[in-house]
PDB file of C-alpha atoms in Angstrom:
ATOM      1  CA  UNK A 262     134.673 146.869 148.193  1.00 73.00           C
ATOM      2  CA  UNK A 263     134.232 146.589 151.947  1.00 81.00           C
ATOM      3  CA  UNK A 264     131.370 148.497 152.068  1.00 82.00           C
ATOM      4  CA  UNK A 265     129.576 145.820 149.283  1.00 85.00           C
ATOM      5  CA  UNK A 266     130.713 142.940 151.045  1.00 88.00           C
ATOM      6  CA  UNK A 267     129.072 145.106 154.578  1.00 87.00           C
ATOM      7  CA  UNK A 268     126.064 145.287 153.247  1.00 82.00           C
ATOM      8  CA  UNK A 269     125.797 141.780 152.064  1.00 85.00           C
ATOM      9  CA  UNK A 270     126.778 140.556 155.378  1.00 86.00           C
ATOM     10  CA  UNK A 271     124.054 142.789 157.209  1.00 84.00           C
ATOM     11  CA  UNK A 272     121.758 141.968 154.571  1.00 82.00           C
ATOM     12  CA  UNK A 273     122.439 137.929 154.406  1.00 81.00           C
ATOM     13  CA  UNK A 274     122.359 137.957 158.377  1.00 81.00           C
ATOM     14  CA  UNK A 275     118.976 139.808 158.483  1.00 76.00           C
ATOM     15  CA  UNK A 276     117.230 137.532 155.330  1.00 74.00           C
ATOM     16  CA  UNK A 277     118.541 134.540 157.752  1.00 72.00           C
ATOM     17  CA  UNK A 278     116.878 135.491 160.732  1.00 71.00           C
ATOM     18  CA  UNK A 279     114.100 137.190 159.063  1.00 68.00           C
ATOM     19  CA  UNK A 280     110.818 135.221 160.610  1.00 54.00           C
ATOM     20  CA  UNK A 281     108.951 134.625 157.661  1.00 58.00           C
ATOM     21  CA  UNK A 282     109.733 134.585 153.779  1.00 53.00           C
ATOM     22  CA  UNK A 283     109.606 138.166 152.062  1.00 55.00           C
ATOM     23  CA  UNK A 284     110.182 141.375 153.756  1.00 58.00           C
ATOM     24  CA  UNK A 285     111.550 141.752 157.370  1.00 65.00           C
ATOM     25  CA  UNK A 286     110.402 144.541 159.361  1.00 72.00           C
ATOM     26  CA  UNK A 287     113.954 145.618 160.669  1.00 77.00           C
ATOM     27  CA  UNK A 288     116.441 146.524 157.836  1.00 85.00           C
ATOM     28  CA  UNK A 289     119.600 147.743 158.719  1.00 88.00           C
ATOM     29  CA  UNK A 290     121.234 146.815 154.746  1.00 89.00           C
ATOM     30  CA  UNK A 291     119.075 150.102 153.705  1.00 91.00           C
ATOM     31  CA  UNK A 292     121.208 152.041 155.850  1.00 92.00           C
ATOM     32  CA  UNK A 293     124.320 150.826 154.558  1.00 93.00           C
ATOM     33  CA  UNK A 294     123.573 151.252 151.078  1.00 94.00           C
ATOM     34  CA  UNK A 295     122.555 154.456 151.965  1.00 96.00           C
ATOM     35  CA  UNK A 296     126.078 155.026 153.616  1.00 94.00           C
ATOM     36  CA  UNK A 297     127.693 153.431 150.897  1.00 94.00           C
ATOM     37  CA  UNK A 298     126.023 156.231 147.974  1.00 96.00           C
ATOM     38  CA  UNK A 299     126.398 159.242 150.563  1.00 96.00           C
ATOM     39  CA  UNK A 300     130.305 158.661 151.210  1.00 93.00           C
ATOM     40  CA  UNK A 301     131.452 157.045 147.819  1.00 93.00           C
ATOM     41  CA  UNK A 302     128.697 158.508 145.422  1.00 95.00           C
ATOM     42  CA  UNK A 303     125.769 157.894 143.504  1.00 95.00           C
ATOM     43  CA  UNK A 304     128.179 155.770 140.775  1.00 96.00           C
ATOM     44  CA  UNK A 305     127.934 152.898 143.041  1.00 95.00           C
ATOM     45  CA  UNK A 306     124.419 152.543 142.875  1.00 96.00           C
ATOM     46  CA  UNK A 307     124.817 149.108 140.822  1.00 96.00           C
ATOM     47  CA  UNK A 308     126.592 148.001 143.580  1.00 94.00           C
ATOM     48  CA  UNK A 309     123.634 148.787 145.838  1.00 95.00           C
ATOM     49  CA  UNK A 310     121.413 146.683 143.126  1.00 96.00           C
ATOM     50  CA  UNK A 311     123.394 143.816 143.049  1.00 94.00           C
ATOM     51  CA  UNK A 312     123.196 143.597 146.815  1.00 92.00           C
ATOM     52  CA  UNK A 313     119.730 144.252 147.440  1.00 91.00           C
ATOM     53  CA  UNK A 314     118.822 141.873 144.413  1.00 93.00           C
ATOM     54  CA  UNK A 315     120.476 139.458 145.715  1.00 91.00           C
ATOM     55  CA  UNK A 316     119.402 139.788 149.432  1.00 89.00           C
ATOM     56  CA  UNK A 317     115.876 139.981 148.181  1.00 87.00           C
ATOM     57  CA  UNK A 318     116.051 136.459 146.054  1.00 87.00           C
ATOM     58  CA  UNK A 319     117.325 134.681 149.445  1.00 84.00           C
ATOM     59  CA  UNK A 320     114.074 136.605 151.189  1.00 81.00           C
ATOM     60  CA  UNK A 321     111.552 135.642 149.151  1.00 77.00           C
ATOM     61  CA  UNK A 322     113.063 132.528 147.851  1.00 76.00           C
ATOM     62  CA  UNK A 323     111.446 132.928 144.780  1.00 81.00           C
ATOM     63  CA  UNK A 324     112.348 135.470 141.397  1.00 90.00           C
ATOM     64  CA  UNK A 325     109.969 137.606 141.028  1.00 89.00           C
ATOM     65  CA  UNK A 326     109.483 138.673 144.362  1.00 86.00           C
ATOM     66  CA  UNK A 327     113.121 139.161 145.104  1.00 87.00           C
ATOM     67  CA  UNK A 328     113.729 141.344 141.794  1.00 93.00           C
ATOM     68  CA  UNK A 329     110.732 143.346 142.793  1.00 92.00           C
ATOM     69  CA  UNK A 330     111.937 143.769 145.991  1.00 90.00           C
ATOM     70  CA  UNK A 331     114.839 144.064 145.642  1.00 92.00           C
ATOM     71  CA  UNK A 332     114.876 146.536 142.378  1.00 95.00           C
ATOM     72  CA  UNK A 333     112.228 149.186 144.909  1.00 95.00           C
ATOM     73  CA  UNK A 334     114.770 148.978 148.013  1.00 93.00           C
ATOM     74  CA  UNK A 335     117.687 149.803 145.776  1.00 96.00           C
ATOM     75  CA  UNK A 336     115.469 152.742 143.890  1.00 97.00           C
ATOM     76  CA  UNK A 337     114.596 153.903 147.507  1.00 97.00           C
ATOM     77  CA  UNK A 338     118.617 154.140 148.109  1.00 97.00           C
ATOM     78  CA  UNK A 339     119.566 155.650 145.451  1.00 98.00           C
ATOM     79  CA  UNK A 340     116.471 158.017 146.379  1.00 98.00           C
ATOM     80  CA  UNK A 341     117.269 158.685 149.754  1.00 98.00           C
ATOM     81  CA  UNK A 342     120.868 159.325 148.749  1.00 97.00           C
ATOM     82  CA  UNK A 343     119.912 161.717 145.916  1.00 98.00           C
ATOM     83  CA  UNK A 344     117.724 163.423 148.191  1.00 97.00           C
ATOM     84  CA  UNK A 345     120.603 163.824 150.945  1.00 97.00           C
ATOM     85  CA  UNK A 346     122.732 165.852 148.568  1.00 97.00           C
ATOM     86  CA  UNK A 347     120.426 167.992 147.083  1.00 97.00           C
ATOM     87  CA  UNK A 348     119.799 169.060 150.708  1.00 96.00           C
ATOM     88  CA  UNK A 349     123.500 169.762 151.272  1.00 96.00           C
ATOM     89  CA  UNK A 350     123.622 166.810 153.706  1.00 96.00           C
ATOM     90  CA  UNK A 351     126.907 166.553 156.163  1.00 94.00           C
ATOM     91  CA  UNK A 352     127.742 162.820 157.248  1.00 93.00           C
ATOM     92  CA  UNK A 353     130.316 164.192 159.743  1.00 88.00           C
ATOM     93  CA  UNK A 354     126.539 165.409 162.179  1.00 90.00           C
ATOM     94  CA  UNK A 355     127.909 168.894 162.689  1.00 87.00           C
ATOM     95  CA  UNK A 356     124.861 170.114 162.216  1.00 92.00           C
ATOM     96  CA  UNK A 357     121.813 169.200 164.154  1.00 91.00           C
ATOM     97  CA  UNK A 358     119.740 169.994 160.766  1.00 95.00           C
ATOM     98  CA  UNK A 359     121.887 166.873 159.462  1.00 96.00           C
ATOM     99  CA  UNK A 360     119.643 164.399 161.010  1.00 94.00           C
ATOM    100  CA  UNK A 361     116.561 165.521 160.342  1.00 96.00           C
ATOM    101  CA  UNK A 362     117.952 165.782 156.575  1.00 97.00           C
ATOM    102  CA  UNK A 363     118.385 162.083 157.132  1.00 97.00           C
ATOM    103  CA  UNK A 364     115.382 161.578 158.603  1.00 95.00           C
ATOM    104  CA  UNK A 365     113.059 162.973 156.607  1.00 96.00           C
ATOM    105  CA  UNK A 366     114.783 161.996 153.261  1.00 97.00           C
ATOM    106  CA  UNK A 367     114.747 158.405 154.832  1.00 96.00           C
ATOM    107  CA  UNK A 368     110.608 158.398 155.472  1.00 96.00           C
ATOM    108  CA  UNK A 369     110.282 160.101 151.566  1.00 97.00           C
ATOM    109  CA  UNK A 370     112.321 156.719 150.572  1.00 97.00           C
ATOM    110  CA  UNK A 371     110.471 154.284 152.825  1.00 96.00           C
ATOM    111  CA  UNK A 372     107.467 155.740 151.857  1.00 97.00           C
ATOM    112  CA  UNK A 373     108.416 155.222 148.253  1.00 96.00           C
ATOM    113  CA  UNK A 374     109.597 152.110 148.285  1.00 95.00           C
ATOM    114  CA  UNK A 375     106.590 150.495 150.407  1.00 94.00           C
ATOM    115  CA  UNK A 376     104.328 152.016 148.186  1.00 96.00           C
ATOM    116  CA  UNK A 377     105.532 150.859 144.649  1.00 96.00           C
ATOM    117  CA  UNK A 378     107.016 147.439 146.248  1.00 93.00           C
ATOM    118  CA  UNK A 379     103.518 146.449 147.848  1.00 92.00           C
ATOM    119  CA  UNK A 380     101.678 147.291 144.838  1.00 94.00           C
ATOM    120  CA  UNK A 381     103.951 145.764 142.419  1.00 93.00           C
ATOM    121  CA  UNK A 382     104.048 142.748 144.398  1.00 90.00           C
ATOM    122  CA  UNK A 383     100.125 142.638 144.221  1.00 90.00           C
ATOM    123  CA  UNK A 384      99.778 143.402 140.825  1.00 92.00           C
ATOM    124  CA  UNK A 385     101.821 140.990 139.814  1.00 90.00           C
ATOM    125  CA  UNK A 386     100.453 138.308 142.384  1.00 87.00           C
ATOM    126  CA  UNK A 387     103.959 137.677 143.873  1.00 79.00           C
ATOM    127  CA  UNK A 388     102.901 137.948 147.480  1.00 77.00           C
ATOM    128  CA  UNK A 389      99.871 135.990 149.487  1.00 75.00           C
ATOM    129  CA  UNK A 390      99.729 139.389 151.930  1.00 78.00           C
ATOM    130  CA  UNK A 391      97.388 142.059 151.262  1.00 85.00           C
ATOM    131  CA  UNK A 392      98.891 145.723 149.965  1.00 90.00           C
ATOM    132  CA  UNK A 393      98.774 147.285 153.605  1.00 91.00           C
ATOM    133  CA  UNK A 394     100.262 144.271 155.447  1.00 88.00           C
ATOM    134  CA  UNK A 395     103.063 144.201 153.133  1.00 87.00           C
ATOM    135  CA  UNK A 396     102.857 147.941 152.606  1.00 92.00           C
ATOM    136  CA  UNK A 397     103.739 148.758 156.371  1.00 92.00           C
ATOM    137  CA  UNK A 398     106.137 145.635 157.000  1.00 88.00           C
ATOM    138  CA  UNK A 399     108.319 147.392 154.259  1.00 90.00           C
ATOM    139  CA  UNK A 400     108.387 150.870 155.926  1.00 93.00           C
ATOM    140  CA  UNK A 401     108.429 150.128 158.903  1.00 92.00           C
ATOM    141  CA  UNK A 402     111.848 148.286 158.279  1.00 89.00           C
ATOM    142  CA  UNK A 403     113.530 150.464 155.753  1.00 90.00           C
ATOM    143  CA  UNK A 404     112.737 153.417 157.686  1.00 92.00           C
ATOM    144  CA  UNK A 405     113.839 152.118 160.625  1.00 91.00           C
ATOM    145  CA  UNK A 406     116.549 151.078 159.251  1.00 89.00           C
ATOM    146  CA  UNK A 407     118.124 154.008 157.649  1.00 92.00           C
ATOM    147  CA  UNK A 408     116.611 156.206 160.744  1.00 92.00           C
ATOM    148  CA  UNK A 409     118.152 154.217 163.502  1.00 92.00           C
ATOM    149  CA  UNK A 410     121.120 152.566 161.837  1.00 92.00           C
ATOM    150  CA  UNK A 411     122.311 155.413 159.211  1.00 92.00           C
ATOM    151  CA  UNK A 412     123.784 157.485 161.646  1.00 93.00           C
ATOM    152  CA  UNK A 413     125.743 154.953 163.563  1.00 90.00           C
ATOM    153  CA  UNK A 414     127.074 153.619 159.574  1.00 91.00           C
ATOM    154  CA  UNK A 415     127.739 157.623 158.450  1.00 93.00           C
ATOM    155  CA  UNK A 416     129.630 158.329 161.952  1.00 87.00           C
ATOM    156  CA  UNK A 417     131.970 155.425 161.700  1.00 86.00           C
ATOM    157  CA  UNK A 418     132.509 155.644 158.009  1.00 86.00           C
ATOM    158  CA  UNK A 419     134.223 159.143 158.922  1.00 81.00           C
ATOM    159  CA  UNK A 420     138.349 158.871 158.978  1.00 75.00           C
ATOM    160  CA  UNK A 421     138.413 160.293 162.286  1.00 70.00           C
ATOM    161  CA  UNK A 422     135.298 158.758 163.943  1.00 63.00           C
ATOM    162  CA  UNK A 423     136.216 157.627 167.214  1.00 60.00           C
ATOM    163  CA  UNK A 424     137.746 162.022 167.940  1.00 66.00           C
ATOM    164  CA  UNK A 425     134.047 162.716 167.080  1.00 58.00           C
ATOM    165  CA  UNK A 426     132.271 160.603 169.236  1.00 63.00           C
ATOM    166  CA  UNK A 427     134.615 162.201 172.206  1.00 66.00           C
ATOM    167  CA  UNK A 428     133.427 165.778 170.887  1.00 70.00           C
ATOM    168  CA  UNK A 429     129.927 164.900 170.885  1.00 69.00           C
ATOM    169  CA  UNK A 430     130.581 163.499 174.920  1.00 69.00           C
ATOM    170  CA  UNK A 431     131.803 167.207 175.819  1.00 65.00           C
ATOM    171  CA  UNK A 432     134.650 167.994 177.805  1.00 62.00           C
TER     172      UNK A 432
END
């Protein structure tokens, strides 16, 4: 449960600051959701739904939009998260091969999500942007934020986080 209410928090707080209706090119609620499917599991991938639904109706301020979205962003988590397992991915950062597992399952995500999100939200007329505006708006900020943020959310979603960061500072 914390980690839903999180991720609505990061996600409210962004869509509140965002400065113009629809997508925000900074999103750090992608890397929580993210966090949230890589430490509790793929089962909580409603949860993830739910959130970015609703995070995407106070965006856009309007349904369609926000379900499209929405509905892409949580796909591209429960991608990314997918992705990071099959790849034998290790939250803990033990491995330096760990982050670019993140990284580059991160861009396949962004890259998915921008491209069905900007050409659903074309198609169906839903945004007054044109595909490549919107298109690089949406990756640049969901792969930014699951780049930039997800390790900072895995590291302190580990039991004995603070012990790490004082490994990682050396002796």
């Amino acid at each position: 449960l914390t980690w839903v209410v999180v991720y609505l928090v990061v996600g409210i707080t962004g869509a509140l600051v965002q400065p113009e209706l629809g997508q925000e090119p900074w999103y750090p609620a992608a890397a929580v959701g993210v966090g949230l499917l890589v430490i509790r599991g793929i089962r909580w991938w409603p949860a993830v739904l739910l959130c970015d639904v609703a995070v995407s109706l106070l965006q856009y301020r309007e349904v369609v939009g926000g379900l499209v979205s929405g509905t892409c962003t949580a796909l591209e988590i429960v991608l990314v998260a997918d992705l990071l397992r099959r790849l034998r991915f290790r939250p803990t950062f033990e491995r330096p091969e760990d982050m670019v597992r993140l990284w580059l399952a991160g861009l396949i995500g962004a890259l998915f999500a921008a491209s069905a999100g900007s050409g659903l939200l074309r198609w169906l007329d839903a945004t007054d942007r044109d595909y490549w505006r919107t298109w690089l708006v949406w990756f640049v900020g969901d792969s930014t934020g699951v780049l930039l943020v997800g390790p900072i959310v895995l590291l302190l979603a580990q039991p004995h986080w603070l012990q790490q960061l004082r490994a990682l500072r050396g002796p």
